[in-house]
PDB file of C-alpha atoms and ligand atoms in Angstrom:
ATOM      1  CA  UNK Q  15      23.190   5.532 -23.340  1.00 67.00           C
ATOM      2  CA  UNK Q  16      21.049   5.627 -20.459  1.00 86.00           C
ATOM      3  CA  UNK Q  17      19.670   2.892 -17.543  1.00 93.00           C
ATOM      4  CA  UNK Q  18      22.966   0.973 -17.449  1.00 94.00           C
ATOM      5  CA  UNK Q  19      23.337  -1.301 -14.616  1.00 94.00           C
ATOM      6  CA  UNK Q  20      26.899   0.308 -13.490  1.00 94.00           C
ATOM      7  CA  UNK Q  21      24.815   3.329 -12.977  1.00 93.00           C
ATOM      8  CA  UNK Q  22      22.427   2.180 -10.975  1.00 96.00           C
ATOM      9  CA  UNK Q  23      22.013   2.890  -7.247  1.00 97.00           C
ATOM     10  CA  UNK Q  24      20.155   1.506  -4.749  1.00 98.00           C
ATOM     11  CA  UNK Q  25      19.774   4.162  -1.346  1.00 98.00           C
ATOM     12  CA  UNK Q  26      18.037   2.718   1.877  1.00 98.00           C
ATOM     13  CA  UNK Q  27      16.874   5.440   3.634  1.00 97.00           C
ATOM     14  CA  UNK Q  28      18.215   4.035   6.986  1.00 94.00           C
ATOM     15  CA  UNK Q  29      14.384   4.025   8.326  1.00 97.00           C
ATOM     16  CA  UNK Q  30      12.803   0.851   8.620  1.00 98.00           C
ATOM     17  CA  UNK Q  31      11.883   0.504   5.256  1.00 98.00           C
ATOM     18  CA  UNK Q  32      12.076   2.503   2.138  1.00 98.00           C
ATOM     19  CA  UNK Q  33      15.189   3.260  -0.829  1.00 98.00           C
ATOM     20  CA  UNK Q  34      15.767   6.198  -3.391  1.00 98.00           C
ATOM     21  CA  UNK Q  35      16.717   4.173  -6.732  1.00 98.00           C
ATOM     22  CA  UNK Q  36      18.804   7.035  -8.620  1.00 97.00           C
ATOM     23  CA  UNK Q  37      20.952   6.534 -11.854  1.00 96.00           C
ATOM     24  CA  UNK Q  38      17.558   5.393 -14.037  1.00 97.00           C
ATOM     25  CA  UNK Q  39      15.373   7.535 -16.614  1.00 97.00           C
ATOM     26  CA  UNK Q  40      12.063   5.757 -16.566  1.00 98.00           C
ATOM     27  CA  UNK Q  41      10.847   7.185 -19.530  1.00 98.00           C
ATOM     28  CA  UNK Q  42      13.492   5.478 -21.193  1.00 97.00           C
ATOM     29  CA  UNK Q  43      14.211   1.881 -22.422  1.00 96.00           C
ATOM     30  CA  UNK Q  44      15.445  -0.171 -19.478  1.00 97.00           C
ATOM     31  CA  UNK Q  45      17.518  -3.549 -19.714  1.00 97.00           C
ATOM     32  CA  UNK Q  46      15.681  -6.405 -18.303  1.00 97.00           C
ATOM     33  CA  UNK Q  47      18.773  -7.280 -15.688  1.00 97.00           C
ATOM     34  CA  UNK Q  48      18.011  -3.479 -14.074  1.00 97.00           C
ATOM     35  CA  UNK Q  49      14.341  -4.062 -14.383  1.00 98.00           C
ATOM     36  CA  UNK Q  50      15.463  -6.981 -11.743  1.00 98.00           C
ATOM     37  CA  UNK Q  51      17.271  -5.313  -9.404  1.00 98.00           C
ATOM     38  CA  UNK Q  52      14.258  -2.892  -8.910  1.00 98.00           C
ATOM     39  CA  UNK Q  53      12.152  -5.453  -8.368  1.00 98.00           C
ATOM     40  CA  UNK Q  54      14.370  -7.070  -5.789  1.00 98.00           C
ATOM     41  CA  UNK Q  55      14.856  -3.836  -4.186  1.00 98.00           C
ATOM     42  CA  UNK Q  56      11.420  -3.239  -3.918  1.00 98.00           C
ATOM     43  CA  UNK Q  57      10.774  -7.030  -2.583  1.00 98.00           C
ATOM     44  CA  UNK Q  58      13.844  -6.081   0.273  1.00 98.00           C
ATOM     45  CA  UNK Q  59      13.220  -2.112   1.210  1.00 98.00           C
ATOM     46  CA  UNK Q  60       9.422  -2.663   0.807  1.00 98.00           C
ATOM     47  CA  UNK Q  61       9.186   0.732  -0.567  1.00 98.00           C
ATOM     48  CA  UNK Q  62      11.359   2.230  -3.680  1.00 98.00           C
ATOM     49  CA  UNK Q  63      11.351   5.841  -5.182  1.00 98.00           C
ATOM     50  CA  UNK Q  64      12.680   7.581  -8.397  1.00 98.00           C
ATOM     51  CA  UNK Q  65      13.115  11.277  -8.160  1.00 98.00           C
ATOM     52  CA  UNK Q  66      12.203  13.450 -11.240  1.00 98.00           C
ATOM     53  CA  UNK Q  67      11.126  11.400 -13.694  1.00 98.00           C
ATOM     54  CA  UNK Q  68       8.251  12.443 -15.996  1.00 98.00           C
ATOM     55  CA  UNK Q  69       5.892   9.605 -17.432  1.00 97.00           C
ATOM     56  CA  UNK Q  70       2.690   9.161 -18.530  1.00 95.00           C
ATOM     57  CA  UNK Q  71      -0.429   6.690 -17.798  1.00 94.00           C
ATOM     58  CA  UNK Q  72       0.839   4.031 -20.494  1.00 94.00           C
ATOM     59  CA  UNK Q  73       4.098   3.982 -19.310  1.00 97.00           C
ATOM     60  CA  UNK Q  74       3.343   3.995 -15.415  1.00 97.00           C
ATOM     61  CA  UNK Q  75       1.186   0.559 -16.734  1.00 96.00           C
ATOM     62  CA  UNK Q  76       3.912  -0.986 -18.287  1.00 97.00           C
ATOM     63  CA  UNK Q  77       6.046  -0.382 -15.476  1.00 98.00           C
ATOM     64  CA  UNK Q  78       3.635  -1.524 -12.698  1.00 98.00           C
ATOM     65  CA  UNK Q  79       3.740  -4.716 -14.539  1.00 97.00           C
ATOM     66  CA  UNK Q  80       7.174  -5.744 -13.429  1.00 98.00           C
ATOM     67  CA  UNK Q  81       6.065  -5.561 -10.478  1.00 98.00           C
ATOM     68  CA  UNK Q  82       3.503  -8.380 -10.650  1.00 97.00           C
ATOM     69  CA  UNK Q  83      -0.014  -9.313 -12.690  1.00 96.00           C
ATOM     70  CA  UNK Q  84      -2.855  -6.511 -13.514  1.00 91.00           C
ATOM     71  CA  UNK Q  85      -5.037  -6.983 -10.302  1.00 90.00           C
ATOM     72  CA  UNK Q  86      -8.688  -8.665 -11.944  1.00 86.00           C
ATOM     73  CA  UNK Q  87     -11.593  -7.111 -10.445  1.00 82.00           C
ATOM     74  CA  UNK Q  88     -14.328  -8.762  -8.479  1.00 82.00           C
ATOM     75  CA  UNK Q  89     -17.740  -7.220  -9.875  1.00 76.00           C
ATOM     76  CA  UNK Q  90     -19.489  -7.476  -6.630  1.00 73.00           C
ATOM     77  CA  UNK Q  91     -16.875  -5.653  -4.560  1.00 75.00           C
ATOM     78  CA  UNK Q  92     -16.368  -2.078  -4.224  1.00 73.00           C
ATOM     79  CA  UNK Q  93     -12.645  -1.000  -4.057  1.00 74.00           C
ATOM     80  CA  UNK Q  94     -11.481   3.071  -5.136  1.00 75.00           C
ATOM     81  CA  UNK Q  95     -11.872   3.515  -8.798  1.00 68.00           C
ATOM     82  CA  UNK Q  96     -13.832   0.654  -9.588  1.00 59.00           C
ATOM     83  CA  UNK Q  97     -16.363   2.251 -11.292  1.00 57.00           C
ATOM     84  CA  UNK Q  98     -15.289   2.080 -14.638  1.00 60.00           C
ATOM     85  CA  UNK Q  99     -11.751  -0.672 -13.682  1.00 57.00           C
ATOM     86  CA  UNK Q 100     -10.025   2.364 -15.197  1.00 71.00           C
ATOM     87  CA  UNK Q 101      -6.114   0.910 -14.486  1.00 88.00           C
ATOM     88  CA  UNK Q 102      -5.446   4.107 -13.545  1.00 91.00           C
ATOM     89  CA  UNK Q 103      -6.880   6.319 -11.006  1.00 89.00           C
ATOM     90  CA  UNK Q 104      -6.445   9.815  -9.974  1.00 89.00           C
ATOM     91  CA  UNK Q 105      -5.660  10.054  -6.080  1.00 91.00           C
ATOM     92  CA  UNK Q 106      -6.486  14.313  -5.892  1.00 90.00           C
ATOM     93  CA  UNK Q 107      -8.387  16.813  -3.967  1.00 90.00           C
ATOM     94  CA  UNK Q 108      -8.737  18.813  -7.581  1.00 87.00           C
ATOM     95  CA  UNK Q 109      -9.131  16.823 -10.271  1.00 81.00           C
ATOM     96  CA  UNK Q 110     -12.988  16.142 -11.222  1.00 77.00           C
ATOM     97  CA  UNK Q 111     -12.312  11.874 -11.324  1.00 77.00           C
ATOM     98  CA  UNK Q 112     -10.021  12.821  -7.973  1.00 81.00           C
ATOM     99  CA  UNK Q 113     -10.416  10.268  -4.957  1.00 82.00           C
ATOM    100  CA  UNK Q 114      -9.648   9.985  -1.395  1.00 85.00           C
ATOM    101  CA  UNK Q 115     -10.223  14.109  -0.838  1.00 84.00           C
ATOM    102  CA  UNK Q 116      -7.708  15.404   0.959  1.00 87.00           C
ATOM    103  CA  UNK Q 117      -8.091  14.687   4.866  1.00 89.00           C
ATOM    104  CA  UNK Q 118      -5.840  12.308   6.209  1.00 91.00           C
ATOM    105  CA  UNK Q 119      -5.897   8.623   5.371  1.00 92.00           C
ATOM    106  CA  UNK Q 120      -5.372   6.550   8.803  1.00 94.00           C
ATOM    107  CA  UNK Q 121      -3.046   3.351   8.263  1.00 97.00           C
ATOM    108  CA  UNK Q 122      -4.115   1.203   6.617  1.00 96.00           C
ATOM    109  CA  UNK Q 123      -3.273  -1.813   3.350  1.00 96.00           C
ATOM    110  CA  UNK Q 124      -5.209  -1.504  -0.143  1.00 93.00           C
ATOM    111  CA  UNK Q 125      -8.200  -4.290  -0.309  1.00 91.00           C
ATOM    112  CA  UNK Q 126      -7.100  -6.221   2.367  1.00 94.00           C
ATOM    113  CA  UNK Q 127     -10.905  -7.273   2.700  1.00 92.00           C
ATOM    114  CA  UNK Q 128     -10.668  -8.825  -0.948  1.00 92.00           C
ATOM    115  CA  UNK Q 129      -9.954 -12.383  -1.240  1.00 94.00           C
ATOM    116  CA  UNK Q 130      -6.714 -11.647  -3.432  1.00 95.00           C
ATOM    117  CA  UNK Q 131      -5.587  -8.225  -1.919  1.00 96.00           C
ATOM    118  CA  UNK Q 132      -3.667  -6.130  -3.787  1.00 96.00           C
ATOM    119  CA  UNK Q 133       0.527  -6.808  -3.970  1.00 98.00           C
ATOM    120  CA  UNK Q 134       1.084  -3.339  -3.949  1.00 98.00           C
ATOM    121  CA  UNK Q 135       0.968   0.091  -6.070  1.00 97.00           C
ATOM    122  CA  UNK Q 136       2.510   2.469  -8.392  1.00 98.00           C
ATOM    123  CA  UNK Q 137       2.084   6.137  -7.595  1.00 98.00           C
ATOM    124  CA  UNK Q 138       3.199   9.047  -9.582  1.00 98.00           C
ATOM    125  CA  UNK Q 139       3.270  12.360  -8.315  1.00 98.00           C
ATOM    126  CA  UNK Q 140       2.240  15.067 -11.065  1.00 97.00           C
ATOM    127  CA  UNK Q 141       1.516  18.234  -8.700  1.00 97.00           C
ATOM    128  CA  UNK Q 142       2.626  18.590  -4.863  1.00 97.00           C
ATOM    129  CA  UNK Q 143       1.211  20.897  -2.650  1.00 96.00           C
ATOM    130  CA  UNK Q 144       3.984  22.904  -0.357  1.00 95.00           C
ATOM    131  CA  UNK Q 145       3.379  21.460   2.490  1.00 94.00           C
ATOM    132  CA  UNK Q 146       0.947  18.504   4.153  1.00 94.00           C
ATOM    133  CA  UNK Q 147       0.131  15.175   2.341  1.00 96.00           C
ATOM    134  CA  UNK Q 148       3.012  13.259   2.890  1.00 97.00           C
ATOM    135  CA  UNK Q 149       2.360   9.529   3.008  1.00 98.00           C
ATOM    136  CA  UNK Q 150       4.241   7.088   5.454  1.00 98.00           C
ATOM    137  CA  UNK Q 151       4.661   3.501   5.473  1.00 98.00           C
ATOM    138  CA  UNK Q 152       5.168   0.894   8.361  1.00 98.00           C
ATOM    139  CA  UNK Q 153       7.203  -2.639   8.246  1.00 98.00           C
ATOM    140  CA  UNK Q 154       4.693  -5.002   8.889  1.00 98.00           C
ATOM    141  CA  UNK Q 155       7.462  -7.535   9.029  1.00 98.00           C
ATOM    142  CA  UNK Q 156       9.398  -5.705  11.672  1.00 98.00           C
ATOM    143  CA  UNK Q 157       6.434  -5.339  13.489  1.00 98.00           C
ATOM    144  CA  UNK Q 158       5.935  -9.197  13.837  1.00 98.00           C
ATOM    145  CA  UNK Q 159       9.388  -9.456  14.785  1.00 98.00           C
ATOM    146  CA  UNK Q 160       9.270  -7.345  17.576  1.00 98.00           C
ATOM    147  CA  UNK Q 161       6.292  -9.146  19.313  1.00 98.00           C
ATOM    148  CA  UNK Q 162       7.127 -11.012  22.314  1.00 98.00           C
ATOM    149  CA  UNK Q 163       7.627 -15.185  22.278  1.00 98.00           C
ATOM    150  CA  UNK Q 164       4.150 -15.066  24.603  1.00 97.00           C
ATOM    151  CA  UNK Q 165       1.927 -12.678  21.893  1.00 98.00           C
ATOM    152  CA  UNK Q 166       3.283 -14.635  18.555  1.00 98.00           C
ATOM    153  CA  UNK Q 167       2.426 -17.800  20.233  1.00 97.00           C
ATOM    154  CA  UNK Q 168      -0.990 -16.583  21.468  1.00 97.00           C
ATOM    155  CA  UNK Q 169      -1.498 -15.278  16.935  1.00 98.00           C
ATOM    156  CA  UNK Q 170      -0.781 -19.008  15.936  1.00 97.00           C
ATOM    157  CA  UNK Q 171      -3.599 -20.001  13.850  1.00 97.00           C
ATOM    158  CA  UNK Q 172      -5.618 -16.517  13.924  1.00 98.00           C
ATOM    159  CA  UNK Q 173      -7.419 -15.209  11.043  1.00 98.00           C
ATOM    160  CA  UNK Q 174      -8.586 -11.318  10.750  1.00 98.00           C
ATOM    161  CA  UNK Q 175     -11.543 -10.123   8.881  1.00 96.00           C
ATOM    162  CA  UNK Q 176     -11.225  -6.628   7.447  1.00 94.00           C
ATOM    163  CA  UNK Q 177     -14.237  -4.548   6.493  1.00 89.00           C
ATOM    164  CA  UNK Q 178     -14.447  -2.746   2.998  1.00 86.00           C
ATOM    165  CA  UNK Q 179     -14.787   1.538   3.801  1.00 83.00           C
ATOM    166  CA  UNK Q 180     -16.330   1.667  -0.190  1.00 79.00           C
ATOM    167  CA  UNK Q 181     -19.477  -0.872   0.759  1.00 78.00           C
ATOM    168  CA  UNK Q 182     -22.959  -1.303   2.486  1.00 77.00           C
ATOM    169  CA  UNK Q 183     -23.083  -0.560   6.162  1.00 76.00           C
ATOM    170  CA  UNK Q 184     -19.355   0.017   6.910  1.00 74.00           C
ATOM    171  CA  UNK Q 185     -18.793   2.938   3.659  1.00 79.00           C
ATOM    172  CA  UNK Q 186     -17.016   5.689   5.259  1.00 80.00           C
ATOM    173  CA  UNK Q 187     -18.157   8.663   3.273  1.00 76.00           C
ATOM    174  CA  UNK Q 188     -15.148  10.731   4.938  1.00 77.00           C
ATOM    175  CA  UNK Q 189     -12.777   8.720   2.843  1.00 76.00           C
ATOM    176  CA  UNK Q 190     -13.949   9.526  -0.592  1.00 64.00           C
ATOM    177  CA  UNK Q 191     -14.339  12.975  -2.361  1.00 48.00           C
ATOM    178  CA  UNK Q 192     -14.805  13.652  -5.361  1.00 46.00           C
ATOM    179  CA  UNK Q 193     -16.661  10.633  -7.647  1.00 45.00           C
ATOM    180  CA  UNK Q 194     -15.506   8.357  -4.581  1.00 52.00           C
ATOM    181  CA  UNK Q 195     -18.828   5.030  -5.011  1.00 61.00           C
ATOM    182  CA  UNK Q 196     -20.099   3.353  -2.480  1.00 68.00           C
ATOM    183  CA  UNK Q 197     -21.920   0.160  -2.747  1.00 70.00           C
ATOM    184  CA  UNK Q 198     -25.180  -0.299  -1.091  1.00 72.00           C
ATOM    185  CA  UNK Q 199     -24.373  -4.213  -0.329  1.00 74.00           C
ATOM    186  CA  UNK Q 200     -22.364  -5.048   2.327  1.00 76.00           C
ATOM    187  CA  UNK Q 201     -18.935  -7.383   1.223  1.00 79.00           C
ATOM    188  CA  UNK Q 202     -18.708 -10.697   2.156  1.00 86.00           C
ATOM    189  CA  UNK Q 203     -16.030 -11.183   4.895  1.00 91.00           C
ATOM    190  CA  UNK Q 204     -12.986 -13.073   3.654  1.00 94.00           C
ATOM    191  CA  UNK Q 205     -10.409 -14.177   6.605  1.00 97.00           C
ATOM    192  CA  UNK Q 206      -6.924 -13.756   6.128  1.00 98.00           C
ATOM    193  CA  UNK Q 207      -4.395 -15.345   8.145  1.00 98.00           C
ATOM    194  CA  UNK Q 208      -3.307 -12.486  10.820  1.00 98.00           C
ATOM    195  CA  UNK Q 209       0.272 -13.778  10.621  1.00 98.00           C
ATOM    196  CA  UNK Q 210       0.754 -14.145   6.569  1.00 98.00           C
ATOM    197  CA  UNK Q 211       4.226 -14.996   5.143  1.00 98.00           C
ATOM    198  CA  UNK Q 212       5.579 -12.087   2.617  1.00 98.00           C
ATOM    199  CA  UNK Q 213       5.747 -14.373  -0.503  1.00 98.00           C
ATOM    200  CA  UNK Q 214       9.007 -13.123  -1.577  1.00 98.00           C
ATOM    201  CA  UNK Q 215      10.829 -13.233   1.409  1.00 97.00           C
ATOM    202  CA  UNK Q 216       8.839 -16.422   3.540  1.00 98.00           C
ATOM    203  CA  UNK Q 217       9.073 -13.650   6.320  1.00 98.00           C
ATOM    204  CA  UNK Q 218       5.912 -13.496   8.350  1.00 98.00           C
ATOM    205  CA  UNK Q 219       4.262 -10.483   8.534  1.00 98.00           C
ATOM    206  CA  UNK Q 220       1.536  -8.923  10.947  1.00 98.00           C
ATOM    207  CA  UNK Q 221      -1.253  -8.379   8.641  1.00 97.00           C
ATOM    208  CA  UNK Q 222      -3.179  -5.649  10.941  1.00 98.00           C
ATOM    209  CA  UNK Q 223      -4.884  -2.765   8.890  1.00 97.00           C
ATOM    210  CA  UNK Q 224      -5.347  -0.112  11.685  1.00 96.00           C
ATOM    211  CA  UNK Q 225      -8.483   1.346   9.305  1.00 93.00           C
ATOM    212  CA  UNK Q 226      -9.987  -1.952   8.232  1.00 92.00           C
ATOM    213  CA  UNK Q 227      -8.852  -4.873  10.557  1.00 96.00           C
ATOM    214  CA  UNK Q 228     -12.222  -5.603  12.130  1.00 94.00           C
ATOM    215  CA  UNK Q 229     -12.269  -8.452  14.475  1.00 95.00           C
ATOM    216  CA  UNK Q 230     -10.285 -12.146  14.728  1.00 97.00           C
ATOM    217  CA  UNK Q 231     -11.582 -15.165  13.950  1.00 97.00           C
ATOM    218  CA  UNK Q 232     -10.243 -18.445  16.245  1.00 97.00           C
ATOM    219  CA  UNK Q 233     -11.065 -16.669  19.568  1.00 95.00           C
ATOM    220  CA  UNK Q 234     -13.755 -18.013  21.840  1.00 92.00           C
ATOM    221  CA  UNK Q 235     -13.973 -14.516  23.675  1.00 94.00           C
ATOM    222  CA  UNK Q 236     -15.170 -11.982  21.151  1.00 93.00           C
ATOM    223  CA  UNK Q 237     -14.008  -9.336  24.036  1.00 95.00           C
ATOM    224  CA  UNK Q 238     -10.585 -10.769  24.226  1.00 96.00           C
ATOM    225  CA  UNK Q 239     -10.035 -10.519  20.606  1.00 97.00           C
ATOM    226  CA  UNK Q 240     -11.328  -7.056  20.263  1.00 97.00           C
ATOM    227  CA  UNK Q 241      -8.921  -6.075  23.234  1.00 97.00           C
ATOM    228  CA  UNK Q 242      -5.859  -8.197  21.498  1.00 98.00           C
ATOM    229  CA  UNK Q 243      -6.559  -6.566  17.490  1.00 98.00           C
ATOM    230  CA  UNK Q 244      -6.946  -3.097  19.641  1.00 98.00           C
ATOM    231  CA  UNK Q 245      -3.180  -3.586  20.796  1.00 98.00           C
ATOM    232  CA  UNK Q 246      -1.922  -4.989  17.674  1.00 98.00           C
ATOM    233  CA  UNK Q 247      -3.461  -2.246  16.006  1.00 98.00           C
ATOM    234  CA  UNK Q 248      -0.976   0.653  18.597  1.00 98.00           C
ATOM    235  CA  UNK Q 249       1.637  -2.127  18.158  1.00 98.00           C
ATOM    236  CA  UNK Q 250       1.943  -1.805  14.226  1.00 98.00           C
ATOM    237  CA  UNK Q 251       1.184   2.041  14.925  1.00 98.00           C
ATOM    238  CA  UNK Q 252       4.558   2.738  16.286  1.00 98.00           C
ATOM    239  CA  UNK Q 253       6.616   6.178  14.563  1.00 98.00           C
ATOM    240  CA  UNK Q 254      10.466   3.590  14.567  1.00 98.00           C
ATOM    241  CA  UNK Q 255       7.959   1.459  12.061  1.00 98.00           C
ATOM    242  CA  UNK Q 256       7.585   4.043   9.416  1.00 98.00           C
ATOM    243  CA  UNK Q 257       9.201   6.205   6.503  1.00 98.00           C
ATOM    244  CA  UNK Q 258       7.246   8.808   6.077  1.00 98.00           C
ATOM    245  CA  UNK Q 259       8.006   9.835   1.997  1.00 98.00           C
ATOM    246  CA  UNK Q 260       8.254  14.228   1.127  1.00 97.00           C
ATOM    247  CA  UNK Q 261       6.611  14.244  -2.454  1.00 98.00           C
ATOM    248  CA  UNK Q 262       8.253  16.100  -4.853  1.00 98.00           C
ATOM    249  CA  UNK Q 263       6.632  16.680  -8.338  1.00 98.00           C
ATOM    250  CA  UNK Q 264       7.844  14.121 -10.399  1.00 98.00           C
ATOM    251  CA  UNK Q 265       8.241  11.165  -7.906  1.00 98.00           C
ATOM    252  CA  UNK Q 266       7.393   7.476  -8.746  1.00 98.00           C
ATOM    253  CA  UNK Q 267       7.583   5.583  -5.905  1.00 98.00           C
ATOM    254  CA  UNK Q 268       6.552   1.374  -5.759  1.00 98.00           C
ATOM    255  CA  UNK Q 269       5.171   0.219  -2.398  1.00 98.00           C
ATOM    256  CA  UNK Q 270       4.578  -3.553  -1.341  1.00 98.00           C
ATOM    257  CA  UNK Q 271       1.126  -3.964   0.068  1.00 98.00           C
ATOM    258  CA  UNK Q 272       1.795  -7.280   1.256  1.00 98.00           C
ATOM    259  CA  UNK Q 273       3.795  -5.849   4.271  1.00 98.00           C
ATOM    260  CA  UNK Q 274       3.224  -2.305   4.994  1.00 98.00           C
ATOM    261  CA  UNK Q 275       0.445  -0.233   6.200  1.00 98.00           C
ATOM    262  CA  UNK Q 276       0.525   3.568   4.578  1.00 98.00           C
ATOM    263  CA  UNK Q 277      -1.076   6.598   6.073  1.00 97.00           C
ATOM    264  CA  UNK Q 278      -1.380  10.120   5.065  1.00 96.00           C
ATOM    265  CA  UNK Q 279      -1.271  13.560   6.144  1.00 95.00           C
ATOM    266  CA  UNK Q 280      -4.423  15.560   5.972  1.00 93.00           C
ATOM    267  CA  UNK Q 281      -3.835  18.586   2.523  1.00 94.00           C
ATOM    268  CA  UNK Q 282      -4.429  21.940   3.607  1.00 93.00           C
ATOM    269  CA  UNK Q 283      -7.013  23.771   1.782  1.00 91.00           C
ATOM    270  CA  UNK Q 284      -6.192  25.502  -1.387  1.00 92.00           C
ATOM    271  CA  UNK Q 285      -3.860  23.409  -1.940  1.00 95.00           C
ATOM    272  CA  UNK Q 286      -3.238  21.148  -5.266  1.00 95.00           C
ATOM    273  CA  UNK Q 287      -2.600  17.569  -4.968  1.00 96.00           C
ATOM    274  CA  UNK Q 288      -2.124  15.433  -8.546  1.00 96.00           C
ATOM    275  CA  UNK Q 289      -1.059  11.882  -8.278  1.00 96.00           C
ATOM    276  CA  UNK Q 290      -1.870   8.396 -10.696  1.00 95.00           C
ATOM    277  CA  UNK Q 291      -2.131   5.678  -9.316  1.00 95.00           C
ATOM    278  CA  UNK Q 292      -1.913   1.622 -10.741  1.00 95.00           C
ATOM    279  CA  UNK Q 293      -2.158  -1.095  -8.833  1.00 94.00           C
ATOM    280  CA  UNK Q 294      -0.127  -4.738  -8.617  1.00 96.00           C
ATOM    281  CA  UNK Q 295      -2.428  -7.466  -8.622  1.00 95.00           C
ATOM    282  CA  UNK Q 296      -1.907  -9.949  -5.352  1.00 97.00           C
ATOM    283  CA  UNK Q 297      -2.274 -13.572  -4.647  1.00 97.00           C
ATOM    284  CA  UNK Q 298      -4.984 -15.295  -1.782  1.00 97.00           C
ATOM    285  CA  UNK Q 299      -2.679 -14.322   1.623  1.00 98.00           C
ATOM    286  CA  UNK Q 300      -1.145 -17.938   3.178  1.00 98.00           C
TER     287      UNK Q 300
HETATM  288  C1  SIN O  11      -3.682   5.635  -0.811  1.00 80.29           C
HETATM  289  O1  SIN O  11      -3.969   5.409   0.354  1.00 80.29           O
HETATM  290  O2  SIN O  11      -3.770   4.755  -1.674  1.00 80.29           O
HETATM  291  C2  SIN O  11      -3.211   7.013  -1.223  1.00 80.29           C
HETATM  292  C3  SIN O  11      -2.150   7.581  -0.370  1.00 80.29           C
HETATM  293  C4  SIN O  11      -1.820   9.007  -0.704  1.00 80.29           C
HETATM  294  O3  SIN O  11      -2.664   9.751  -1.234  1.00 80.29           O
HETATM  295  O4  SIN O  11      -0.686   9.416  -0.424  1.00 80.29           O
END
């Protein structure tokens, strides 16, 4: 008998986000009261792992749907591996259908610029390479909290438009690789509220993507708010923010895109790098 809730353990990594979940086989049938502590673990550390599991696609799919809703495409928006809506993508530098390369990924959420941005994602980690490509994530959450009284004040009522890297005028080719698609229209901009509440907690969280966060909305001075998303941008940038996760072959790991930025290191050449990823569809940020 495997996946009983007496075995399972929940490890924070004493970093500002981030917990090993050890005791569970997720290949294997898993009672729905462990399903929910995952899920609340993931809702409280932001970011959960498993070591050393070994899954495939269909499995990964049924697990990321715990999590939350299959995310619904938009058919006039670009995102990564929307080509086809396979659920399923392959994040490589090797594999043929591979995206994102292998430089490094600035910070950054998944489709913030979407009306409904993603809740979060499923990754799977089939081959590592020895070293490089390690992937950190920052506590967008802890990052509001630290502001001063003055600066949250001064983000009261402040909306942030984020620009899509796969579309029109803003692609950036130096993301993609492999059969990475860019759009030849440009996306239509779609404010979010630049202090959103994390819907399972009601904690407010500073919803700055350091890659795609473009300009404010609610400003008079267009220089002032280029100056203020400039130093909320280093603010959310901060190393006490992260956990920075060492793949090993066979990791799962869940992240919450509703409060985290995640960045990655740059893969040396010659080096292999085979992960899956699925996504968690999100709801309209409030
Ligand atoms: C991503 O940004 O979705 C991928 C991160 C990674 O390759 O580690």
């Amino acid at each position: 008998m495997v996946n009983r809730l007496k075995d399972l353990e929940i490890v924070p990594s004493n970093q500002s986000l981030g917990a090993e979940v050890c005791g569970i086989d997720l290949a294997e049938d898993i009672p729905g009261e462990v399903v929910h502590r995952m899920v609340k673990a993931w809702e409280r550390h932001h970011v959960i792992y498993f070591r050393g599991q070994s899954i495939k696609d269909e499995r990964q799919l049924e697990i990321t749907q715990w999590f939350g809703p299959r995310h619904a495409p938009y058919p006039d928006m670009p995102i990564l591996g929307d080509v086809s809506q396979p659920d399923i993508i392959s994040i490589s530098n090797v594999t043929e259908d591979g995206l994102l390369g292998g430089g490094r990924l600035e910070p950054h959420q998944d489709t913030v610029y979407l009306p409904t941005p993603l809740a979060g994602a499923v990754m799977r980690a089939e081959e590592v390479p020895k070293s490089g490509g390690d992937t950190s994530w920052s506590n967008l959450i802890q990052a509001y909290y630290e502001l001063s009284p003055g600066v949250k004040r001064r983000l009261r009522g402040l909306k942030v438009i984020a620009f899509n890297p796969y579309a029109g005028r803003s692609a950036r080719r130096d993301l993609g690789g492999g059969q990475q698609w860019f759009g030849t229209q440009d996306s239509t901009p779609h404010p979010h509220p630049l202090v959103r509440i994390h819907p399972p907690t009601g904690k407010k969280t500073l919803w700055v993507s350091c890659l795609n966060s473009e300009r404010l909305v609610g400003l008079r001075n267009l220089d002032v708010g280029h100056q203020l998303l400039s130093e909320l941008k280093t603010h959310v940038d901060q190393d006490h923010l992260y956990y920075t996760h060492r793949w090993k072959q066979g990791d799962v790991l869940i992240w919450d895109n509703r409060c985290c930025n995640h960045k990655r290191e740059a893969i040396p050449e010659g080096q292999r790098r085979v992960f899956y990823r699925s996504v968690i569809g999100g709801c309209r940020p409030y």
